[in-house]
Coordinates of C-alpha atoms in Angstrom, one line a residue:
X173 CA -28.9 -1.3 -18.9
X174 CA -27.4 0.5 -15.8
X175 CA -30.7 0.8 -13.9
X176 CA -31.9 -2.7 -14.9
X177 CA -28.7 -4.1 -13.3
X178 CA -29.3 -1.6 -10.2
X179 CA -33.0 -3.3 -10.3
X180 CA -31.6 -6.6 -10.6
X181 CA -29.3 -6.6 -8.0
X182 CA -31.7 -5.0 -5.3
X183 CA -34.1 -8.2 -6.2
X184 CA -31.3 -10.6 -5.2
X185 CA -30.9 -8.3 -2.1
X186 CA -34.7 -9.3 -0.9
X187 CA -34.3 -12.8 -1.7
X188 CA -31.1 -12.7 -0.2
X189 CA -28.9 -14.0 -3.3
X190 CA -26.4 -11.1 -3.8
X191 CA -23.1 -12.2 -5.1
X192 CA -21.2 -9.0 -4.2
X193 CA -22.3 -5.8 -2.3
X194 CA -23.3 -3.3 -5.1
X195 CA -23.3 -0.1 -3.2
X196 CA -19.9 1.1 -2.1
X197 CA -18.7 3.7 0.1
X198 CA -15.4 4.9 -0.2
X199 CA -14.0 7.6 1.5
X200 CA -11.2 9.1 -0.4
X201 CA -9.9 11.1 2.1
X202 CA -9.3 12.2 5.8
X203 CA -8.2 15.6 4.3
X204 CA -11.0 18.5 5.8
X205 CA -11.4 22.3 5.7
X206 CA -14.1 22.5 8.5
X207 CA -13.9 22.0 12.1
X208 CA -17.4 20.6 12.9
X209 CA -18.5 20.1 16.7
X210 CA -19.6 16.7 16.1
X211 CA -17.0 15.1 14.2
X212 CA -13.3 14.9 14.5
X213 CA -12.3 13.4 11.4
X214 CA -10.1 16.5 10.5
X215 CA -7.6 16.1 12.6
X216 CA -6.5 12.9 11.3
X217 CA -3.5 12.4 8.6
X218 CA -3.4 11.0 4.9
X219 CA -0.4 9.8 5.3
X220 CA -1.5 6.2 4.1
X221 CA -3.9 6.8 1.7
X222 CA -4.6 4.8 -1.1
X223 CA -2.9 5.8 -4.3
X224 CA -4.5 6.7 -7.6
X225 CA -2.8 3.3 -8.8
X226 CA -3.9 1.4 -5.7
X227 CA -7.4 2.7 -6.5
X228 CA -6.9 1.4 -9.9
X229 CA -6.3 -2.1 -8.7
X230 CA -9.0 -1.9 -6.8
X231 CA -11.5 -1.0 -9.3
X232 CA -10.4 -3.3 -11.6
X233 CA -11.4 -6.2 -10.0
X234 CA -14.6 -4.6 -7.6
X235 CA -16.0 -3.6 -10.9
X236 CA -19.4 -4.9 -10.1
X237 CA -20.8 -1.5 -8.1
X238 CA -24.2 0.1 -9.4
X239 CA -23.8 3.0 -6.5
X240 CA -20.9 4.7 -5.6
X241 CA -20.5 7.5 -2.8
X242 CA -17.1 9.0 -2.8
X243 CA -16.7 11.0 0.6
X244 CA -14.0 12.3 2.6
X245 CA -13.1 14.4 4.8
X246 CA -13.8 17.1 1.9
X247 CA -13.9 14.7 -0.9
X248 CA -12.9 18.2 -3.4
X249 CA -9.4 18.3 -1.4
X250 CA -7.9 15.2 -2.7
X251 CA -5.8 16.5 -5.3
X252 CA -6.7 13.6 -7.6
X253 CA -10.6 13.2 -7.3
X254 CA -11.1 13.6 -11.1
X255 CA -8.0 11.4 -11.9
X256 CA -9.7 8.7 -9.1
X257 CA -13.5 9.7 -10.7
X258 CA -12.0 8.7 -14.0
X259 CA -10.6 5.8 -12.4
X260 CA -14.0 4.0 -11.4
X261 CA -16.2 5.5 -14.2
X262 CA -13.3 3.4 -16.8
X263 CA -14.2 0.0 -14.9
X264 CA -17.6 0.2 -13.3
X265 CA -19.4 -0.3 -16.5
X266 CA -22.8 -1.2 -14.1
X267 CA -22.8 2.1 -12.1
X268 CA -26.2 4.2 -12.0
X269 CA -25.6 6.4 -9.2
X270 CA -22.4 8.5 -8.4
X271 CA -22.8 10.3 -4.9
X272 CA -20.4 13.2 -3.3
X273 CA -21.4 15.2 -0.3
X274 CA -19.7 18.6 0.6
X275 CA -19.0 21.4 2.6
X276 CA -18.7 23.5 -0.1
X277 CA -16.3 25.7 1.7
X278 CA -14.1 26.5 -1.0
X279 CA -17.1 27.1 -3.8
X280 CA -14.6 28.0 -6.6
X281 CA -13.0 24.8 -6.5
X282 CA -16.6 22.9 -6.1
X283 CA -18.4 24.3 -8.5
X284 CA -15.5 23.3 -11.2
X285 CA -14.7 20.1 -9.5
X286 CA -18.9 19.2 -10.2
X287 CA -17.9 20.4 -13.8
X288 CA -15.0 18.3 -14.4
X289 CA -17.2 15.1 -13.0
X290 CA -19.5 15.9 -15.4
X291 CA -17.9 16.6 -18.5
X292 CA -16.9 12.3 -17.7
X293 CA -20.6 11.9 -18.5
X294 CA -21.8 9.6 -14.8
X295 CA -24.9 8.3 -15.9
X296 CA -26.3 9.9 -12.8
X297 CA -24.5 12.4 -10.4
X298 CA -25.7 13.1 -6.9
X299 CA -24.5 15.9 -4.9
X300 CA -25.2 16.5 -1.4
X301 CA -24.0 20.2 0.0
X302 CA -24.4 20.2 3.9
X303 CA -26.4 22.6 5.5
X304 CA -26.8 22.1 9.6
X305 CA -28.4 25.4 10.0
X306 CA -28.8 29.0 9.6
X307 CA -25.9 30.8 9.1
X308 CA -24.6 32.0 12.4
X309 CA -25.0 28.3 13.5
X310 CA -24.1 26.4 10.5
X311 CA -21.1 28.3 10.6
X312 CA -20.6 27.8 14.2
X313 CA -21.3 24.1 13.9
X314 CA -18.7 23.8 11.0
X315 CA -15.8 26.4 12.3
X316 CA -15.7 28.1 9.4
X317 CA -16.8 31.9 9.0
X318 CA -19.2 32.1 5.8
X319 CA -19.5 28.8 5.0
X320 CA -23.4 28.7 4.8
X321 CA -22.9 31.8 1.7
X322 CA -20.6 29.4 0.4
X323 CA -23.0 26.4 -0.1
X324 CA -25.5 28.8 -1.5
X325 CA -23.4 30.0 -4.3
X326 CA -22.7 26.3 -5.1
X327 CA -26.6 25.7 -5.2
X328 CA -27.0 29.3 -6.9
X329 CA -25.1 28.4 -9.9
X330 CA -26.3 24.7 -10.6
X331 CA -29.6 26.4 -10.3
X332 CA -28.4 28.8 -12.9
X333 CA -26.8 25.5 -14.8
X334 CA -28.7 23.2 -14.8
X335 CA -28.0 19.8 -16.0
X336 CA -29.6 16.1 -16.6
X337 CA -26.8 14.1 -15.0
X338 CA -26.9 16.3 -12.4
X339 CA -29.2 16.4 -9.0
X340 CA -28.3 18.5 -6.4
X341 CA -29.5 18.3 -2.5
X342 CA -28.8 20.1 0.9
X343 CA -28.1 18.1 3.8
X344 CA -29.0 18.2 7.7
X345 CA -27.4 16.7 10.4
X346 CA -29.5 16.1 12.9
X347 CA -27.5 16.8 16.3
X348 CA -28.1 18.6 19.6
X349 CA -26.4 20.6 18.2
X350 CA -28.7 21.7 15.9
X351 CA -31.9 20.5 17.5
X352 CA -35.2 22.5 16.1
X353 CA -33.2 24.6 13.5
X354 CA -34.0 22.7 10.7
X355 CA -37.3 24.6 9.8
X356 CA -36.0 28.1 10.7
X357 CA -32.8 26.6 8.1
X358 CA -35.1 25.8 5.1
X359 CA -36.7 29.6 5.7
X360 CA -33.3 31.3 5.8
X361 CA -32.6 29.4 2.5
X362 CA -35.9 30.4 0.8
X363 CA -34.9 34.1 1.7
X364 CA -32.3 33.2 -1.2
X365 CA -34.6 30.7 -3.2
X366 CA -38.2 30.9 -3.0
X367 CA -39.3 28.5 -5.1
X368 CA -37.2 26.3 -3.4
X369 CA -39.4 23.2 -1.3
X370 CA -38.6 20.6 0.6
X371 CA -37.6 17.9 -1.5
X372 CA -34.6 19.8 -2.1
X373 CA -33.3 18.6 1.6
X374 CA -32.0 15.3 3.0
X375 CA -31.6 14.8 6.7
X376 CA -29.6 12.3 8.7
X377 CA -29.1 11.6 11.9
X378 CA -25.9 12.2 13.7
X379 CA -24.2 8.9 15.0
X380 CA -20.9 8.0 16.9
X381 CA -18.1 6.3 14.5
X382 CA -14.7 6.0 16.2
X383 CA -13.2 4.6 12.5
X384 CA -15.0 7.2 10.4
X385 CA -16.1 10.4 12.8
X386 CA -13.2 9.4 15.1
X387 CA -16.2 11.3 17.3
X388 CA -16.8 8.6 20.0
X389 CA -15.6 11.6 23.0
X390 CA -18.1 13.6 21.8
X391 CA -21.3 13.3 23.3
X392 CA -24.3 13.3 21.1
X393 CA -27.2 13.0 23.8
X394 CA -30.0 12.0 21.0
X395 CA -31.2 9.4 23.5
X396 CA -31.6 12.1 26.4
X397 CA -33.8 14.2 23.6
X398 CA -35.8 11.5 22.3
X399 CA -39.0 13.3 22.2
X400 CA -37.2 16.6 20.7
X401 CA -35.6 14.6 18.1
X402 CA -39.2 12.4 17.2
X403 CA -40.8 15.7 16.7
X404 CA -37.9 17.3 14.2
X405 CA -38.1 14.0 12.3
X406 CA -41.6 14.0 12.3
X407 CA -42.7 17.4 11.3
X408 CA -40.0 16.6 7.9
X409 CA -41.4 13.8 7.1
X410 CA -44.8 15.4 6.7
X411 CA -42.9 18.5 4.9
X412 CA -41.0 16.2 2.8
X413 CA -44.0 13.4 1.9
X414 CA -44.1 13.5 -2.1
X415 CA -46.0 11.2 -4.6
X416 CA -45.6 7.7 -4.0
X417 CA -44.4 7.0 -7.4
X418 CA -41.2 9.1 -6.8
X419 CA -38.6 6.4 -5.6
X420 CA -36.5 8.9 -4.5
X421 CA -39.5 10.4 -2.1
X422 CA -40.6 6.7 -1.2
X423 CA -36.7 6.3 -0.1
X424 CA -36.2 9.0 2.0
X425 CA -40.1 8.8 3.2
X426 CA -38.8 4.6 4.6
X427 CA -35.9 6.0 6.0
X428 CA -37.7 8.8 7.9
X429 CA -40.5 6.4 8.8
X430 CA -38.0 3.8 10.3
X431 CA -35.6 6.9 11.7
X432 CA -38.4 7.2 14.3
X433 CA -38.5 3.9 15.4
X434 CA -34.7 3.7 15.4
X435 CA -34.7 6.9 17.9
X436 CA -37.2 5.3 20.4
X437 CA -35.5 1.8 20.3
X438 CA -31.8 2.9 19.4
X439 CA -32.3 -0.5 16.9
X440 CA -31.8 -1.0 13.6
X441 CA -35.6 -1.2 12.5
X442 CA -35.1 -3.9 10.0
X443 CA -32.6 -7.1 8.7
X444 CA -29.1 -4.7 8.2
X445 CA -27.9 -5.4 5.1
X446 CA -24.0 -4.0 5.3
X447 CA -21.6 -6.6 4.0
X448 CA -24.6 -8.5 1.2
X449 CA -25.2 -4.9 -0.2
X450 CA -23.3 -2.3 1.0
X451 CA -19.5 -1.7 2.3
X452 CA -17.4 1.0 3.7
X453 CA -13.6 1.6 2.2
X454 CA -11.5 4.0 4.3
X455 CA -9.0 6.3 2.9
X456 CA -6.3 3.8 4.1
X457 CA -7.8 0.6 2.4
X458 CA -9.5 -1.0 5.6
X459 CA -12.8 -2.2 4.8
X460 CA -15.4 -2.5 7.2
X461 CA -19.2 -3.4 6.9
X462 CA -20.4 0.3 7.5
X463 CA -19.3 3.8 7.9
X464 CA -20.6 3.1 12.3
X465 CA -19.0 -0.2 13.1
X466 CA -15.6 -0.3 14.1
X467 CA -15.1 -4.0 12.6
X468 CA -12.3 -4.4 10.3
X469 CA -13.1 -6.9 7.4
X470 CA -9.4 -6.4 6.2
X471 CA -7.1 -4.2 3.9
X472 CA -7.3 -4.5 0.4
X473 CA -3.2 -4.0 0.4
X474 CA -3.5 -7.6 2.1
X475 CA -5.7 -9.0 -0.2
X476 CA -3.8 -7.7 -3.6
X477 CA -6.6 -5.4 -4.1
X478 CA -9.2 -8.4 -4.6
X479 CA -12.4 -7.4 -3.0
X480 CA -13.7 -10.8 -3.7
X481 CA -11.4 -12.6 -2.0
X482 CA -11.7 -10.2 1.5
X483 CA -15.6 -11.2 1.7
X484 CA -14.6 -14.5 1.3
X485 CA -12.2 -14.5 4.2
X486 CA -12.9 -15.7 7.6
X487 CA -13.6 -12.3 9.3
X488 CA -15.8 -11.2 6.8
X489 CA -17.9 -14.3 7.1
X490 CA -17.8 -13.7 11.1
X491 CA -19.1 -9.9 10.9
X492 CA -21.9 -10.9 8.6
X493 CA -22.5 -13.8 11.1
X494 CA -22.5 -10.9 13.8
X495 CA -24.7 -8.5 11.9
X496 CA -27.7 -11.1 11.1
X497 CA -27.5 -12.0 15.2
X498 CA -27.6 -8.0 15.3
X499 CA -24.4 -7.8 17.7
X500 CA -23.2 -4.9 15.8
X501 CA -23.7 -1.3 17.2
X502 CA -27.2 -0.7 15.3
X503 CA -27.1 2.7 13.2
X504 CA -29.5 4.4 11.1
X505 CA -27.4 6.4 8.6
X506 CA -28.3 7.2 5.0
X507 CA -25.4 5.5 3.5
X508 CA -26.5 2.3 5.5
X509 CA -29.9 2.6 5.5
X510 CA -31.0 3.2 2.1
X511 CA -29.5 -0.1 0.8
X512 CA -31.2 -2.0 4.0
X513 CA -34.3 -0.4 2.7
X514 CA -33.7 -1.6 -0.6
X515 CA -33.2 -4.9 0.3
X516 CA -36.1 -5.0 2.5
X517 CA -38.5 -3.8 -0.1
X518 CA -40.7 -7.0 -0.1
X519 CA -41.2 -6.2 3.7
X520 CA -41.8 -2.8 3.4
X521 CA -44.2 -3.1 0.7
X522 CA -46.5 -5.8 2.6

């Protein structure tokens, strides 16, 4: 039933008939162990985070979401996260897919906080434990000595314990920071795991976000290094291409298809589909129509925790007005991407 309403709602995405946005991405908190060169999100406070009971409001009513990605700051460092997981798997009867990236820098605390999500049976759990390198500069890149051994004890044991709600991924960041490390990163791993292959990696591509990253001083030159960055992306595209039949490895193969375009035209490559299928909450409450556009929607707190009635407000109707004239920023990010994907399937398929 949960991955026939998923289906359901990504065909009223292509025909453009969705009701409500049914991906969601919610970043729990600006709470953060590392110190990563291209983000400053750390430094921020929590001081007006939303409350377990806020959160409870909220999911109350927004209890429509087939694909949830709780992120943070360290998503593990919010006191609460099972408490808040419990929260949204008790009223989001429709969710498929449960998301949570991580540094993995405490791996004690990961590896039981993974546990404790599971043992509140998501019907499927997605973690993604970044990796930007190998480990001198992952560690460099994140501020934090031995982080890199850390994420591979959290891979180690899943590997160890295995389970079926369970899929577990490493991330890159593509930076210039990191600029053609990402092979010589999948080899320092397969030191550890040798029958590890590529389909056990994800990569982005970094982006400026002064409401999420708080990063917009720091310069990320991927426009200067357009031909460095084309070749990375290439050369894991053809490393990562998998059987067509795999939606997972159609997904990410779109996505790295269209990332290429995206780097040579710094445009979106198709419709954006932020606001119809996908929305960004911040720790605080503020929505906005992606984790890269600083374009407040509104705070649930004003809206009495009615989702339904902030989409329906005046702003809301402007930024969507906005994003189909394609006046907003244009990003390529994963948690953006993939639903504009999906709800250009019809397109992508001719």
């Amino acid at each position: 039933m949960k991955s026939l309403r998923f289906a359901q709602a990504i065909l009223l995405a292509n025909l453009n008939k969705t009701p409500k946005p049914y991906k969601l991405t919610f970043a729990v908190t600006n709470r953060c162990n590392a110190r990563c060169k291209a983000c400053s999100l750390w430094k921020k406070n929590d001081l007006s985070a939303l409350t377990l009971a806020e959160i409870d409001s909220f999911f109350k009513q927004a209890n429509h979401f087939s694909w949830i990605d709780l992120t943070g700051g360290e998503p593990f460092l919010r006191p609460d996260i099972i408490p808040l997981v419990a929260t949204l798997l008790r009223h989001s009867p429709h969710l498929y897919h449960l998301h949570l990236p991580t540094n993995a820098i405490a791996p004690g605390l990961t590896i039981q906080r993974i546990q404790e999500i599971l043992a509140l049976k998501p019907h499927k759990l997605t973690i993604t434990l970044s990796l930007d390198g190998p480990p001198a500069l992952h560690d460099t890149l994140r501020g934090v000595t031995g982080n890199w051994q850390n994420c591979l004890e959290v891979y180690r044991h899943f590997l160890s314990h295995p389970h079926p709600r369970l899929q577990i991924f490493f991330g890159f960041t593509l930076s210039d920071f990191n600029l053609g490390a990402f092979a010589a990163t999948v080899e320092a791993v397969r030191k550890e795991f040798p029958g590890m292959n590529y389909r056990s990696w994800h990569m982005n591509i970094a982006h400026h976000s002064s409401h999420y990253y708080d990063n917009a001083a720091i310069e990320l030159r991927s426009a200067v290094n357009t031909p460095a960055f084309l070749q990375e992306i290439a050369a894991f595209r053809e490393a990562k291409r998998g059987r067509w039949y795999d939606p997972v490895a159609f997904l990410e193969g779109c996505y790295l298809t269209s990332a290429l375009e995206f780097i040579r035209t710094k445009k979106t490559p198709m419709p954006c589909r932020a606001i119809d299928s996908s929305l960004f909450l911040a720790a605080n409450g503020t929505c906005y129509p992606c984790s890269i556009w600083d374009r407040p929607l509104g705070n649930i707190r004003e809206f009495n925790y009615d989702l339904t009635a902030l989409l329906a407000s005046s702003e809301a109707r402007r930024a969507k007005n906005e994003i189909r004239a394609k006046q907003c920023p244009n990003c390529w990010t994963p948690c953006d991407a993939y639903p504009t994907i999906l709800g250009n399937l019809f397109k992508t398929l001719s």
